[in-house]
């Protein structure tokens, strides 16, 4: 670590203490951000942390919908997002008008929104899900017909596990996960024949079909760090490597990606947050997430419903 980096981290720590702030970071953030975070986790873990914290300020190092979710769960707290340009292309694929129309066309269906949706779309949902709990939540619903937004691949994965229900899938997708082809994984498997393959359900169906394990980021961590294989091929965002190596450094985690390349399982939006930007928002209390009261109230209900079920 350079002197400049050390100084920057010291400044962040001072500001964090002085302002009673907490830094929450998603597993896909840059390694140096994960290292200074108070909590690291996937969407559900962070949503829960956001709800439990006593801090006055939450700095949410993730993409915009995550910071919005923290604000919805903590309307009385100041939630700061290090970089307003860090959005989620998949969340943006589901529009308020489009989802509203679909809902009106199928009044007998439950609208199940992946947490990766913008706040206005969450107001239209009956329940929110994460990749970890989507199957459990959908099974618990009384409706037999499900409108699943925005990820067609996570929706398809849930539909496979819950065949007794009818699914209408929004045609959204996560570009970095979608770009991961089965051929890329098979090529690595040829190189490491004893390896196990673990992928995220946002991957396209053909890719998920060849995996030994399909699960959320925290489930992948659990699987990869404890399975009996020494080599584990990981089909999710490359930021996860940092935690995997910290938790169990005795294994070889193979990501089918060049870390400098924005594309295959490298989410450029997640990487738009930097230590400099975290210091800046803490210092000046800028980039505050502000949502209309009505949006907070309406979006809170499906989030609470999820938290009650899981
Ligand atoms: S990895 Fe995919 S789903 Fe996650 S923030 Fe990036 S684009 Fe959105």
Coordinates of C-alpha atoms and ligand atoms in Angstrom, one line a residue:
X1 CA 0.0 0.0 0.0
X2 CA 1.4 3.4 -0.9
X3 CA 1.6 6.3 1.6
X4 CA -1.1 8.2 -0.3
X5 CA -3.5 5.2 -0.1
X6 CA -2.8 4.8 3.7
X7 CA -3.5 8.5 4.2
X8 CA -6.7 8.3 2.2
X9 CA -7.9 5.3 4.4
X10 CA -6.9 7.2 7.6
X11 CA -9.0 10.2 6.4
X12 CA -12.0 7.9 5.7
X13 CA -11.7 6.3 9.1
X14 CA -11.6 9.7 10.8
X15 CA -14.6 10.9 9.0
X16 CA -16.5 7.7 9.6
X17 CA -15.9 8.0 13.4
X18 CA -16.6 11.7 13.6
X19 CA -19.9 11.4 11.6
X20 CA -21.1 8.1 13.1
X21 CA -21.2 6.6 9.6
X22 CA -21.1 3.1 8.5
X23 CA -19.8 1.8 5.1
X24 CA -21.7 -1.1 3.5
X25 CA -20.1 -2.8 0.5
X26 CA -21.3 -5.4 -1.9
X27 CA -19.1 -8.3 -2.8
X28 CA -18.6 -7.0 -6.3
X29 CA -16.9 -3.8 -5.1
X30 CA -13.2 -3.2 -5.6
X31 CA -11.0 -5.1 -3.1
X32 CA -9.8 -1.9 -1.4
X33 CA -13.4 -0.9 -0.7
X34 CA -14.3 -4.3 0.7
X35 CA -11.3 -4.0 3.0
X36 CA -12.4 -0.8 4.6
X37 CA -16.1 -1.7 4.8
X38 CA -17.9 -2.2 8.1
X39 CA -20.0 -4.9 6.4
X40 CA -19.6 -6.8 3.2
X41 CA -22.4 -8.9 1.8
X42 CA -24.9 -9.7 -0.9
X43 CA -28.1 -7.8 -1.4
X44 CA -30.1 -9.4 1.4
X45 CA -27.3 -9.3 4.0
X46 CA -26.7 -5.7 3.3
X47 CA -30.5 -4.9 3.4
X48 CA -30.6 -6.4 6.8
X49 CA -27.5 -4.6 8.0
X50 CA -28.9 -1.4 6.8
X51 CA -32.0 -2.0 8.9
X52 CA -30.0 -2.9 12.0
X53 CA -27.5 -0.1 12.0
X54 CA -27.4 2.6 14.7
X55 CA -25.2 4.9 12.5
X56 CA -26.5 8.3 11.4
X57 CA -25.0 8.0 7.9
X58 CA -24.9 5.0 5.7
X59 CA -22.4 5.1 2.8
X60 CA -23.6 2.4 0.4
X61 CA -20.8 1.1 -1.8
X62 CA -22.8 -0.7 -4.4
X63 CA -25.0 0.3 -7.4
X64 CA -27.9 2.8 -7.1
X65 CA -30.7 0.3 -6.5
X66 CA -28.9 -1.0 -3.4
X67 CA -28.4 2.5 -1.9
X68 CA -32.1 3.1 -2.6
X69 CA -33.0 -0.1 -0.8
X70 CA -31.0 1.0 2.2
X71 CA -32.9 4.4 2.1
X72 CA -36.3 2.7 1.8
X73 CA -35.5 0.5 4.9
X74 CA -34.0 3.5 6.8
X75 CA -35.9 6.6 5.7
X76 CA -34.8 8.6 8.8
X77 CA -31.1 8.0 8.0
X78 CA -28.8 9.8 5.5
X79 CA -27.8 7.4 2.8
X80 CA -24.9 8.5 0.6
X81 CA -24.0 6.8 -2.7
X82 CA -20.3 7.3 -3.6
X83 CA -21.0 7.6 -7.3
X84 CA -24.4 8.4 -8.8
X85 CA -23.3 7.1 -12.1
X86 CA -23.0 3.6 -10.7
X87 CA -26.3 2.1 -11.8
X88 CA -27.5 -1.3 -12.8
X89 CA -28.2 -1.9 -16.5
X90 CA -30.5 -4.8 -15.7
X91 CA -32.5 -2.8 -13.2
X92 CA -33.0 -0.1 -15.8
X93 CA -34.4 -2.7 -18.2
X94 CA -37.7 -2.8 -16.2
X95 CA -39.6 0.4 -16.6
X96 CA -42.4 1.6 -14.3
X97 CA -44.9 2.0 -17.1
X98 CA -44.1 -1.5 -18.6
X99 CA -44.4 -3.3 -15.3
X100 CA -47.6 -1.4 -14.5
X101 CA -49.1 -2.4 -17.8
X102 CA -48.2 -6.1 -17.3
X103 CA -49.7 -6.0 -13.8
X104 CA -52.9 -4.6 -15.2
X105 CA -53.0 -7.3 -17.9
X106 CA -52.7 -10.1 -15.3
X107 CA -54.6 -9.0 -12.2
X108 CA -54.5 -12.5 -10.8
X109 CA -50.7 -12.7 -10.8
X110 CA -48.3 -11.7 -8.0
X111 CA -45.6 -9.3 -9.1
X112 CA -42.3 -10.6 -7.8
X113 CA -39.5 -8.1 -8.2
X114 CA -35.8 -9.0 -7.9
X115 CA -34.1 -6.6 -5.5
X116 CA -32.2 -5.4 -8.6
X117 CA -35.0 -3.0 -9.6
X118 CA -35.2 0.8 -9.3
X119 CA -37.3 2.2 -6.4
X120 CA -40.3 3.2 -8.7
X121 CA -40.6 -0.4 -9.9
X122 CA -40.5 -1.7 -6.4
X123 CA -43.6 0.2 -5.6
X124 CA -45.5 -2.0 -8.1
X125 CA -44.3 -5.3 -6.5
X126 CA -46.2 -7.6 -4.2
X127 CA -42.9 -8.9 -2.9
X128 CA -39.2 -8.4 -3.4
X129 CA -36.7 -11.3 -3.7
X130 CA -33.0 -11.8 -3.8
X131 CA -31.2 -14.5 -5.7
X132 CA -30.7 -16.3 -2.4
X133 CA -34.3 -16.4 -1.3
X134 CA -36.3 -16.1 -4.6
X135 CA -37.4 -19.8 -4.6
X136 CA -38.5 -19.8 -1.0
X137 CA -40.4 -16.6 -1.3
X138 CA -42.2 -17.6 -4.5
X139 CA -43.2 -20.9 -3.0
X140 CA -44.7 -19.1 0.0
X141 CA -47.0 -16.9 -2.2
X142 CA -50.7 -17.9 -2.5
X143 CA -50.9 -16.8 -6.2
X144 CA -50.3 -19.5 -8.8
X145 CA -49.3 -17.0 -11.4
X146 CA -46.1 -15.0 -11.1
X147 CA -44.9 -12.0 -13.0
X148 CA -41.1 -12.0 -12.4
X149 CA -39.1 -8.8 -13.1
X150 CA -36.5 -7.9 -14.4
X151 CA -34.2 -10.9 -14.8
X152 CA -35.4 -13.6 -17.1
X153 CA -32.7 -16.0 -16.1
X154 CA -33.2 -15.8 -12.4
X155 CA -36.9 -16.0 -13.1
X156 CA -36.3 -19.1 -15.3
X157 CA -34.2 -20.7 -12.6
X158 CA -37.0 -20.1 -10.0
X159 CA -39.6 -21.4 -12.5
X160 CA -37.6 -24.7 -12.7
X161 CA -37.7 -25.1 -8.9
X162 CA -41.4 -24.1 -8.7
X163 CA -42.9 -26.0 -11.6
X164 CA -46.4 -25.9 -10.1
X165 CA -46.7 -22.1 -10.8
X166 CA -47.1 -20.2 -14.0
X167 CA -44.4 -17.6 -14.8
X168 CA -44.4 -14.5 -16.9
X169 CA -40.8 -13.4 -17.3
X170 CA -39.7 -9.9 -18.0
X171 CA -37.0 -10.1 -20.6
X172 CA -34.2 -8.3 -18.7
X173 CA -30.8 -9.7 -18.1
X174 CA -27.5 -8.8 -16.4
X175 CA -25.0 -8.0 -19.3
X176 CA -21.9 -9.2 -17.4
X177 CA -23.4 -12.6 -16.4
X178 CA -25.3 -13.0 -19.7
X179 CA -22.0 -12.8 -21.6
X180 CA -20.5 -15.8 -19.8
X181 CA -20.9 -18.7 -22.2
X182 CA -20.8 -22.4 -21.4
X183 CA -17.9 -22.8 -23.8
X184 CA -15.8 -20.5 -21.6
X185 CA -16.4 -22.6 -18.6
X186 CA -15.9 -25.9 -20.5
X187 CA -12.6 -24.6 -21.7
X188 CA -11.5 -24.0 -18.1
X189 CA -12.8 -27.4 -17.1
X190 CA -10.6 -29.0 -19.7
X191 CA -7.6 -27.2 -18.1
X192 CA -8.7 -28.2 -14.6
X193 CA -10.6 -31.5 -15.0
X194 CA -11.0 -31.9 -11.2
X195 CA -12.6 -28.5 -10.8
X196 CA -16.1 -27.8 -9.6
X197 CA -18.1 -25.1 -11.4
X198 CA -20.3 -22.6 -9.4
X199 CA -22.3 -20.0 -11.1
X200 CA -24.8 -17.2 -10.3
X201 CA -28.4 -17.7 -11.5
X202 CA -28.1 -14.4 -13.4
X203 CA -26.0 -16.4 -15.9
X204 CA -27.9 -17.6 -19.0
X205 CA -29.7 -20.9 -18.7
X206 CA -27.2 -22.9 -20.9
X207 CA -24.3 -21.7 -18.7
X208 CA -26.2 -22.6 -15.5
X209 CA -27.0 -26.1 -16.9
X210 CA -23.3 -27.2 -16.9
X211 CA -22.6 -25.9 -13.4
X212 CA -22.2 -28.2 -10.3
X213 CA -23.8 -25.4 -8.2
X214 CA -26.0 -22.5 -8.9
X215 CA -26.5 -19.9 -6.1
X216 CA -26.3 -16.3 -4.9
X217 CA -23.0 -14.7 -4.2
X218 CA -23.0 -15.7 -0.5
X219 CA -24.1 -19.2 -1.4
X220 CA -21.2 -19.4 -4.0
X221 CA -18.8 -18.3 -1.2
X222 CA -20.1 -21.1 1.0
X223 CA -19.9 -23.7 -1.7
X224 CA -16.5 -22.7 -3.1
X225 CA -14.7 -22.3 0.2
X226 CA -16.0 -25.6 1.6
X227 CA -16.4 -28.1 -1.3
X228 CA -13.9 -30.9 -1.7
X229 CA -12.4 -29.6 -4.9
X230 CA -9.1 -27.6 -4.8
X231 CA -9.9 -25.8 -8.0
X232 CA -13.2 -24.0 -8.3
X233 CA -14.4 -22.3 -11.5
X234 CA -16.5 -19.3 -10.5
X235 CA -19.2 -17.9 -12.8
X236 CA -20.0 -14.5 -11.2
X237 CA -18.5 -11.1 -10.9
X238 CA -14.8 -11.1 -10.5
X239 CA -15.0 -8.9 -7.3
X240 CA -15.9 -12.0 -5.4
X241 CA -12.4 -13.4 -5.8
X242 CA -11.2 -11.0 -3.1
X243 CA -13.4 -12.4 -0.4
X244 CA -12.9 -16.0 -1.5
X245 CA -9.2 -15.7 -1.1
X246 CA -9.5 -14.1 2.3
X247 CA -11.9 -16.8 3.6
X248 CA -10.1 -19.8 2.3
X249 CA -6.7 -19.0 0.7
X250 CA -5.9 -22.6 0.2
X251 CA -8.0 -23.0 -2.9
X252 CA -7.6 -21.9 -6.4
X253 CA -10.6 -19.7 -7.6
X254 CA -10.7 -19.5 -11.4
X255 CA -12.6 -16.6 -13.0
X256 CA -13.2 -16.7 -16.7
X257 CA -12.3 -13.1 -17.0
X258 CA -9.6 -10.6 -17.6
X259 CA -10.0 -8.2 -14.6
X260 CA -9.3 -5.2 -16.8
X261 CA -12.0 -6.0 -19.2
X262 CA -15.5 -4.6 -18.8
X263 CA -17.7 -7.4 -20.2
X264 CA -17.7 -11.0 -19.2
X265 CA -18.6 -11.1 -15.5
X266 CA -16.9 -7.8 -14.8
X267 CA -19.4 -5.2 -13.8
X268 CA -18.1 -1.8 -14.7
X269 CA -20.9 -0.1 -12.8
X270 CA -19.9 -1.8 -9.6
X271 CA -16.3 -0.6 -10.1
X272 CA -17.3 3.1 -10.5
X273 CA -17.1 3.5 -6.7
X274 CA -13.6 4.3 -5.4
X275 CA -12.0 5.2 -2.1
X276 CA -11.6 8.8 -3.3
X277 CA -15.4 9.0 -3.9
X278 CA -16.2 7.4 -0.6
X279 CA -14.0 10.1 1.2
X280 CA -15.6 12.8 -0.9
X281 CA -19.2 11.9 0.0
X282 CA -18.3 11.4 3.7
X283 CA -16.6 14.8 3.9
X284 CA -19.2 16.8 2.0
X285 CA -22.3 14.6 2.6
X286 CA -23.1 14.8 -1.1
X287 CA -24.9 12.3 -3.4
X288 CA -27.6 11.7 -0.8
X289 CA -30.3 9.3 -1.9
X290 CA -33.6 11.2 -1.8
X291 CA -36.8 9.5 -2.6
X292 CA -40.4 10.8 -2.4
X293 CA -42.2 9.7 0.8
X294 CA -44.8 8.0 -1.2
X295 CA -42.2 5.9 -3.0
X296 CA -40.6 4.9 0.2
X297 CA -43.9 3.9 1.8
X298 CA -45.0 1.9 -1.2
X299 CA -41.7 0.2 -1.9
X300 CA -41.2 -0.7 1.8
X301 CA -44.2 -3.0 1.9
X302 CA -42.9 -5.6 -0.6
X303 CA -39.4 -5.4 1.1
X304 CA -40.9 -6.0 4.5
X305 CA -42.9 -8.9 3.1
X306 CA -39.7 -10.5 1.9
X307 CA -38.0 -10.0 5.2
X308 CA -41.0 -11.6 7.0
X309 CA -40.9 -14.7 4.8
X310 CA -37.2 -15.4 4.9
Ligands
LIG1 S1 -23.5 -7.4 -12.0 FE1 -25.3 -7.3 -13.3 S2 -27.0 -7.2 -11.9 FE2 -25.2 -6.7 -10.7 S3 -25.1 -4.4 -10.8 FE3 -23.8 -5.2 -12.5 S4 -25.2 -5.3 -14.3 FE4 -26.5 -5.1 -12.4

